[in-house]
Short mmCIF file of C-alpha atoms in Angstrom, two decimals:
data_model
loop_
_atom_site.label_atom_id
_atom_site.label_comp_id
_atom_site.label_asym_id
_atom_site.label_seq_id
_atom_site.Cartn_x
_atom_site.Cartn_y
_atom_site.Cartn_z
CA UNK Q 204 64.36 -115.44 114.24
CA UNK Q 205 62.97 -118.71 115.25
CA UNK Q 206 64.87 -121.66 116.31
CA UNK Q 207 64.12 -125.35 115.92
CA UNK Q 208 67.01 -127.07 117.63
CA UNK Q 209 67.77 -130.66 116.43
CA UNK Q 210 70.97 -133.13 118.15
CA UNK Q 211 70.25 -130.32 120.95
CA UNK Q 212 71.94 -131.81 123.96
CA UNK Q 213 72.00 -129.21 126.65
CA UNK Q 214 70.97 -126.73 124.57
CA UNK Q 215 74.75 -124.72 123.41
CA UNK Q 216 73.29 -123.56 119.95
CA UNK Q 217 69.73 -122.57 121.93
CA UNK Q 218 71.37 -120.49 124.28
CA UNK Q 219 73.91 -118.77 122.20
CA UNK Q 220 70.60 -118.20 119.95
CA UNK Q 221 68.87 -116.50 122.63
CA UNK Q 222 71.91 -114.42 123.53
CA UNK Q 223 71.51 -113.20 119.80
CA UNK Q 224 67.64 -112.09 120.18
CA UNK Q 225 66.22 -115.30 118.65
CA UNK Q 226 63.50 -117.81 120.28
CA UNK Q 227 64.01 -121.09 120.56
CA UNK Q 228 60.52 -123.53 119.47
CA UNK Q 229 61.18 -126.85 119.27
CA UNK Q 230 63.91 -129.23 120.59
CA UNK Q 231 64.84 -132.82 119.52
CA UNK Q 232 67.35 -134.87 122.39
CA UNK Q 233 67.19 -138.35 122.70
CA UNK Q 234 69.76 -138.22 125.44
CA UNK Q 235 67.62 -138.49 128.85
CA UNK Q 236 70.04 -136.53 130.85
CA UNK Q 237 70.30 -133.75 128.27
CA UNK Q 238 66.74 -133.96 128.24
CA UNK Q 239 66.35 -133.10 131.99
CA UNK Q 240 68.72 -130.00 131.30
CA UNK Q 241 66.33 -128.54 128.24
CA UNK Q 242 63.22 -129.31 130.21
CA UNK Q 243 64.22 -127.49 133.09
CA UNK Q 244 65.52 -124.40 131.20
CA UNK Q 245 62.60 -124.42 128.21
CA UNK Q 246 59.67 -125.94 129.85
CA UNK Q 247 57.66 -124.48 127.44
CA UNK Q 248 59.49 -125.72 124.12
CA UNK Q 249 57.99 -128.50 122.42
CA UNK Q 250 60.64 -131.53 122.92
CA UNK Q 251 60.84 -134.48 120.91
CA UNK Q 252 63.48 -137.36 122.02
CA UNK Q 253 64.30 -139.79 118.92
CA UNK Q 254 64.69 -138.07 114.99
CA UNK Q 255 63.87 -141.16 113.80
CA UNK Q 256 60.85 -141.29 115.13
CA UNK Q 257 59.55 -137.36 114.24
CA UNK Q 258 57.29 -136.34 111.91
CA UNK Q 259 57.16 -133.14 109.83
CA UNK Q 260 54.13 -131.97 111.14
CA UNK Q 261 55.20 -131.77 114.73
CA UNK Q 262 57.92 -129.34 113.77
CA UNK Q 263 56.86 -125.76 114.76
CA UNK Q 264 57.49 -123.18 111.67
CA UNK Q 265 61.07 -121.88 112.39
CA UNK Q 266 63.53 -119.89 110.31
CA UNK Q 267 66.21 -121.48 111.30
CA UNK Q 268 67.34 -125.21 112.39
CA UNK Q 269 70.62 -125.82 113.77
CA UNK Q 270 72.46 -129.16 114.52
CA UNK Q 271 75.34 -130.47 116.15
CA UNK Q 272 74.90 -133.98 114.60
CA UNK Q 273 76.28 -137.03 116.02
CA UNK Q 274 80.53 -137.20 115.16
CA UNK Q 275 81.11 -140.55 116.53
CA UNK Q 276 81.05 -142.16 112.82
CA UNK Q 277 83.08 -139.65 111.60
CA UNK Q 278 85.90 -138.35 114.31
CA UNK Q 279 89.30 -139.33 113.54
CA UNK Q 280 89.93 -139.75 117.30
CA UNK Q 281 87.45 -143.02 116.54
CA UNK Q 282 90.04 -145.89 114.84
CA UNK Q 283 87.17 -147.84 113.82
CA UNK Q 284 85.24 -144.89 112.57
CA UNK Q 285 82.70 -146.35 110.06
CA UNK Q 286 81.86 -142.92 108.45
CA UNK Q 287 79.15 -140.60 107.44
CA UNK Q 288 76.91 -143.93 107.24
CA UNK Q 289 77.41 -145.06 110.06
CA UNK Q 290 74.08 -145.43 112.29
CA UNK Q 291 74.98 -142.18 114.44
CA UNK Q 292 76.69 -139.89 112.05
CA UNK Q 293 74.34 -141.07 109.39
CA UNK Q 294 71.45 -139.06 111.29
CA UNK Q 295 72.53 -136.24 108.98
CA UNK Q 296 70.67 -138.08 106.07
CA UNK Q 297 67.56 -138.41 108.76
CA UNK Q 298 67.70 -134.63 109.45
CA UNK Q 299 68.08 -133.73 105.43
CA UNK Q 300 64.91 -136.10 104.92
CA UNK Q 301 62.77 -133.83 107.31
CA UNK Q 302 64.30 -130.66 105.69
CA UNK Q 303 63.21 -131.66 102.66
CA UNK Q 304 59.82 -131.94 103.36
CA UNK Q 305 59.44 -128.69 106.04
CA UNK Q 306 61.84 -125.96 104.02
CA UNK Q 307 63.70 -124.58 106.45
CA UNK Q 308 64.94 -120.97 105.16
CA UNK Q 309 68.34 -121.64 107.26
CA UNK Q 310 70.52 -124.57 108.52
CA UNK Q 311 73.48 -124.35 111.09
CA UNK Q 312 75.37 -127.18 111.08
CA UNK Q 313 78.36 -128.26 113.54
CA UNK Q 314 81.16 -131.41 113.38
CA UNK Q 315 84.05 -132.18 113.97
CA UNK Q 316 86.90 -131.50 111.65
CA UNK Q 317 87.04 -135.56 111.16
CA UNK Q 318 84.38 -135.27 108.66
CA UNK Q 319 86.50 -133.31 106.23
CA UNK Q 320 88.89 -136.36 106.08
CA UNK Q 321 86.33 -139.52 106.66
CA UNK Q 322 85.87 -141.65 104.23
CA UNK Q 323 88.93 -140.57 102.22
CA UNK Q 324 87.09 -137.18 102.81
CA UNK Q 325 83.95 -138.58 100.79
CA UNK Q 326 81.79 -137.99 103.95
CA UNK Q 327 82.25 -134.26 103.24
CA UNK Q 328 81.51 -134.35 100.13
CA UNK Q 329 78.47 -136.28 100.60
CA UNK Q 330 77.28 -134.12 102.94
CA UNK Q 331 77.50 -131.00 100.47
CA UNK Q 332 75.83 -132.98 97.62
CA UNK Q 333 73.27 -133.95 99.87
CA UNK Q 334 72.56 -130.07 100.85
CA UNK Q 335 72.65 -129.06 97.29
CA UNK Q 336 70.32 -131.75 95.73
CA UNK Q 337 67.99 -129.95 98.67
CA UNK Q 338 68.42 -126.54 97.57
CA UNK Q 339 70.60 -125.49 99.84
CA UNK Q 340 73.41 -123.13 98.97
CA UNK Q 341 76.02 -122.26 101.15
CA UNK Q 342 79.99 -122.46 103.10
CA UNK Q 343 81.84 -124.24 105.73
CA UNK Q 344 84.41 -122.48 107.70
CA UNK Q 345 86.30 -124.47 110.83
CA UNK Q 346 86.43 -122.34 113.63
CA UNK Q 347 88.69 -122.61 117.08
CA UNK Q 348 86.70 -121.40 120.40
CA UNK Q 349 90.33 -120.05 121.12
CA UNK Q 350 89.31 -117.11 118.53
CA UNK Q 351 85.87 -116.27 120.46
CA UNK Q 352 87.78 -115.60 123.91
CA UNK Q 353 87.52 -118.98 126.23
CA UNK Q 354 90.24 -120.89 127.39
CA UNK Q 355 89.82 -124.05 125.16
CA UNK Q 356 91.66 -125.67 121.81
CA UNK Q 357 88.65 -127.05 120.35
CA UNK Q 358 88.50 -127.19 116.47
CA UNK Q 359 84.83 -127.34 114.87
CA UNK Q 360 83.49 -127.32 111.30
CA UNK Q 361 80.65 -125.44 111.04
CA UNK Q 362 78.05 -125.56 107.65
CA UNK Q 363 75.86 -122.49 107.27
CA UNK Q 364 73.29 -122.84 104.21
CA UNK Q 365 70.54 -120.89 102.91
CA UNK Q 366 67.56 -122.01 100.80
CA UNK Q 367 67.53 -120.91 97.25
CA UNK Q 368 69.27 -117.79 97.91
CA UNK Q 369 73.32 -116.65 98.25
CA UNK Q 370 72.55 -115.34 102.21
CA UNK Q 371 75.12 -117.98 103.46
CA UNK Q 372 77.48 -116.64 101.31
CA UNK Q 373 77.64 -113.68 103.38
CA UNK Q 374 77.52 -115.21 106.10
CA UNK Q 375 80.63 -117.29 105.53
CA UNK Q 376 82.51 -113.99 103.87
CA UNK Q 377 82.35 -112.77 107.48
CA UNK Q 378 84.61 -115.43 108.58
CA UNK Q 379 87.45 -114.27 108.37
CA UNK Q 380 86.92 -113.08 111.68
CA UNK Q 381 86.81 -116.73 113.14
CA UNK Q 382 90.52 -116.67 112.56
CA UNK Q 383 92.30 -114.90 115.37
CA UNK Q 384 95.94 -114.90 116.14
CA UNK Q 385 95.61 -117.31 119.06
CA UNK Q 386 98.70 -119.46 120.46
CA UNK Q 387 99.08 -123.22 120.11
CA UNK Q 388 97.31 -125.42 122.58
CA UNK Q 389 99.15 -125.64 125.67
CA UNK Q 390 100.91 -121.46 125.13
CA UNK Q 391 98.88 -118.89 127.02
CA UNK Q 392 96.92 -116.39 125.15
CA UNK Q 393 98.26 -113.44 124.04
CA UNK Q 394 94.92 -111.67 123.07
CA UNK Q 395 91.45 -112.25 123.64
CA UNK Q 396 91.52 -112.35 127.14
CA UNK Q 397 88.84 -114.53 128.30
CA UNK Q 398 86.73 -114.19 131.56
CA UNK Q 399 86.24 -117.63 132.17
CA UNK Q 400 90.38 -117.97 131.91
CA UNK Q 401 90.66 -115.30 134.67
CA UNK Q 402 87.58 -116.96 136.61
CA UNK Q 403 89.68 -120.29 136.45
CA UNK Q 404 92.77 -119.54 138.09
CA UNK Q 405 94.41 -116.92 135.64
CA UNK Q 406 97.61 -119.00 134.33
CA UNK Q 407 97.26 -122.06 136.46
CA UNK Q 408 96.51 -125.50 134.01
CA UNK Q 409 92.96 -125.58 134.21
CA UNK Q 410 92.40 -129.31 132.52
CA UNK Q 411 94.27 -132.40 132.77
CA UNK Q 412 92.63 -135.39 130.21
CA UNK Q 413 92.24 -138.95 131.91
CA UNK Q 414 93.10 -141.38 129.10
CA UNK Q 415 93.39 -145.05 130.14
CA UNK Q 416 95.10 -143.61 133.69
CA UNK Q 417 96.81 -140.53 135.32
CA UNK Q 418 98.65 -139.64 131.80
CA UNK Q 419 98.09 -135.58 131.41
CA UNK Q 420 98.10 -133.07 128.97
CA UNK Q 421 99.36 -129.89 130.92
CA UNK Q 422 97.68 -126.33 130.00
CA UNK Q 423 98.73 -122.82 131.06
CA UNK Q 424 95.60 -120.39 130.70
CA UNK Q 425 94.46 -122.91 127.36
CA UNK Q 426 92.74 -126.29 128.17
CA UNK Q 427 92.97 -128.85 125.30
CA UNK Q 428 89.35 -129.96 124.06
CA UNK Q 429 86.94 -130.92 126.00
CA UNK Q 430 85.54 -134.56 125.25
CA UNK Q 431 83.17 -137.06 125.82
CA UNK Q 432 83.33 -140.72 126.80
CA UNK Q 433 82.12 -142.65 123.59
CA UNK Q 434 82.13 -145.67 125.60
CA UNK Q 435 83.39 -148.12 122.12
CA UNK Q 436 86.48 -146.16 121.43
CA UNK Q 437 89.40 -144.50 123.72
CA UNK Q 438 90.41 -142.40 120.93
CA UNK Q 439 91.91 -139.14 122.06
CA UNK Q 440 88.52 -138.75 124.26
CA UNK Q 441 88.90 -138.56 127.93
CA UNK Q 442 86.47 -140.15 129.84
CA UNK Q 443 86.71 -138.20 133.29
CA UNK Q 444 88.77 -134.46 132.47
CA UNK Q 445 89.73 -133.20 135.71
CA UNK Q 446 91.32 -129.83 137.07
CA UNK Q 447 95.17 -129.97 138.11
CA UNK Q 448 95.06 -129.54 141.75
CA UNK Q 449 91.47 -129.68 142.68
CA UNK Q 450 88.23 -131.76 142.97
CA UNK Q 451 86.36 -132.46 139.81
CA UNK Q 452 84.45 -129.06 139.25
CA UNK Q 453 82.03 -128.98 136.86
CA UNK Q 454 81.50 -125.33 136.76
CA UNK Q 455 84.87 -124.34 135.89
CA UNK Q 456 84.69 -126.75 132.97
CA UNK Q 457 81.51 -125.35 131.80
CA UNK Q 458 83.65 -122.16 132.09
CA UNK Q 459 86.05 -123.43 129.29
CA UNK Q 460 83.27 -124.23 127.07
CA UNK Q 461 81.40 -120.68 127.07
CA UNK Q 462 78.27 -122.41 129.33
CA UNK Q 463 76.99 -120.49 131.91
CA UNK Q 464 75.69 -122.05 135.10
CA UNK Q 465 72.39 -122.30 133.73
CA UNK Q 466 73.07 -125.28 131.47
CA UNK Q 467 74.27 -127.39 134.55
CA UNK Q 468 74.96 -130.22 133.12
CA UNK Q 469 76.12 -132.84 136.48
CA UNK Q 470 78.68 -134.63 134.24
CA UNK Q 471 81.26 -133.56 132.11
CA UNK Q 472 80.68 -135.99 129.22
CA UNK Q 473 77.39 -133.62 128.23
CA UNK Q 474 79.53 -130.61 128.45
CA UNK Q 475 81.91 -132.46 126.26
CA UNK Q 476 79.16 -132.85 123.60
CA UNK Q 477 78.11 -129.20 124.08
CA UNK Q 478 78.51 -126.38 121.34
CA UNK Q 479 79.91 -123.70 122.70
CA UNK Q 480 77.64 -121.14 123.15
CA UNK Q 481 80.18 -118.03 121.83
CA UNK Q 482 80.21 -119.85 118.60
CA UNK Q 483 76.46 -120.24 118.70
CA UNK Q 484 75.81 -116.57 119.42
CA UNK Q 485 78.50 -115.27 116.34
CA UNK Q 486 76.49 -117.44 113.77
CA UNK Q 487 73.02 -116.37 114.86
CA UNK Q 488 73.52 -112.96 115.33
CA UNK Q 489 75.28 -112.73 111.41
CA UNK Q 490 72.48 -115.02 110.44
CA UNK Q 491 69.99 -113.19 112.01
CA UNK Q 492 71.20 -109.81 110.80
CA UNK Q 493 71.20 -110.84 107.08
CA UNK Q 494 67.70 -112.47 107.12
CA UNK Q 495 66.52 -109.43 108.79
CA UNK Q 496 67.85 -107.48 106.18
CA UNK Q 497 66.21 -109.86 103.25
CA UNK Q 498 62.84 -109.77 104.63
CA UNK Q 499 62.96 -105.82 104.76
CA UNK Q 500 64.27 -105.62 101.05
CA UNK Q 501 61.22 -107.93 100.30
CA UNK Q 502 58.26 -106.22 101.95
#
C-alpha cells in the first residue's frame, strides 16, 4: 500500500507504515523542525509544509492517507478549548475538503480522546457526519500504547474509514485486541513486557512531568503520557518531561513512545506530538491485509 502522510510531524504513522510493508509518497508538516526530521529520513518523498495552502493535484495517488490532526482545539487538558472549529483542530474540515476531491480508498485518523467529549461531544459527531456525507464508512476504537508493549499511559482515538465499502468494519472488529489487561498508570506491567521498559532501567520511574515547577508524577516501569508544550495552555501538558535521576535523555523518551533512534527528534515536545509507531504498524498491517485481500477478490 501507498501512504500519503498528512499532520506528519516526525513521521510516527510513516514509519510504523513502513514496518508494515507499505511506502510512504507524500508528506505534509508545517512544523520546520519536524520538517528537518522527514527530510532527512525521506529525502525522496514529496513534502509539502502548510494544508492550507495544497492543492489536489500535488498529491501523489496513494491508497491510504493517515492523520494525526491537530488536538489543541479539542483536548480536555486545554480549559479554553474552542473545539473542533477552532483554527487548529478545524484542519480536519481542510483535510476532508482535499479528500473529497482526490478519493482516497482509506483514511487513518488519530486524536485525542478530548474529541469524544468537546463540544458537549458535538465535535465527534461532526467529525463522523463529515466522513459520511464523503462516503466514508467506518469505526473508532480508543486504544492505550500500554496494550502494544511500551512503557507509556497514553490514551488515543483512532478513526479507520473506507470508501464506499464495509473494509473498516473489519478492521475495527479486530479491535478487540487493542484492549489488553494492562495495570493503571503508575502499577508496573504485568504482561506485555516491553523492550524499551527493560532498555530504560527495568522498574526504575522512567518520567517525571514538569508542570509549572518540580511537582512529579512518579512511574514504576509505566510513564504517564508523553506531552507537548502548547505554549497558550498549561493544561495537564508538561513542557520539559524529564527522567528521575538523570539528565534529560531524549532517547529513552523516544523509547516510551515506540520511536526508534532514527526519528531523532532533539526535543521532546515533537516526540510528544508523535504517534506511536506500534500503533501505526497494527493499523497498517490489518489495513493493508484486508485491501490486499479486496483487490485479489476483484481481479
Amino acid at each position: 500500500m501507498r501512504l500519503a502522510s498528512f499532520f506528519a510531524g516526525i513521521g510516527g504513522f510513516d514509519l510504523g507504515f513502513e514496518q508494515a510493508g507499505c511506502s510512504v509518497v507524500f508528506q505534509c508538516e508545517i512544523d520546520p523542525h519536524c520538517q528537518m526530521v522527514l527530510r532527512r529520513h525521506w529525502p525522496d518523498v514529496p513534502l509539502h509544509d502548510d494544508i492550507t495552502t495544497l492543492q489536489p493535484e500535488g498529491i501523489p495517488d496513494a491508497d491510504i492517507w493517515s492523520a494525526g490532526w491537530p488536538c489543541q482545539d479539542v483536548s480536555s487538558a486545554n480549559a479554553q478549548r474552542t473545539g473542533i472549529n477552532g483554527e487548529r483542530s478545524g484542519l480536519f474540515f481542510t483535510l476532508m475538503d482535499l479528500a473529497d476531491q482526490v478519493r482516497p480508498q482509506w483514511l487513518l485518523l488519530e486524536n485525542v480522546p478530548g474529541l469524544l467529549s468537546a463540544d458537549k461531544g458535538s465535535a465527534f459527531e461532526a467529525v463522523i457526519d463529515r466522513l459520511e456525507a464523503s462516503g466514508y464508512l467506518g469505526g473508532w476504537a480508543t486504544c492505550n500504547t500500554l496494550d502494544f508493549g511500551l512503557p507509556q499511559d497514553r490514551k488515543r482515538v483512532v478513526i479507520v474509514a473506507s470508501l464506499g465499502t464495509d473494509g473498516a468494519y473489519q478492521v475495527i472488529a479486530d479491535c478487540c485486541e487493542l484492549f489488553g489487561d494492562h495495570p493503571q498508570g503508575g502499577e508496573e506491567q504485568s504482561r506485555g513486557p516491553s523492550t524499551a521498559a527493560g532498555s530504560a532501567g527495568g522498574n526504575d520511574p522512567i518520567v517525571v512531568q514538569r508542570r509549572g515547577g518540580f511537582g512529579y508524577t512518579r512511574g514504576s516501569s509505566v510513564c504517564p503520557t508523553l506531552r507537548a508544550q502548547t505554549g497558550r495552555h498549561q493544561g495537564g501538558h508538561s513542557d520539559r518531561p524529564i527522567l528521575c535521576g538523570t539528565q534529560f535523555d531524549v532517547e529513552r523518551m523516544g523509547a516510551a513512545d515506540g520511536l526508534s533512534g532514527r526519528l531523532d527528534g532533539r526535543r521532546g515536545r515533537l516526540i510528544g506530538n508523535a504517534v506511536a509507531v506500534p500503533v501505526a504498524q497494527w493499523f497498517a498491517e490489518k489495513i493493508s491485509a484486508i485491501h490486499h485481500a479486496s483487490q485479489s477478490c476483484n481481479a
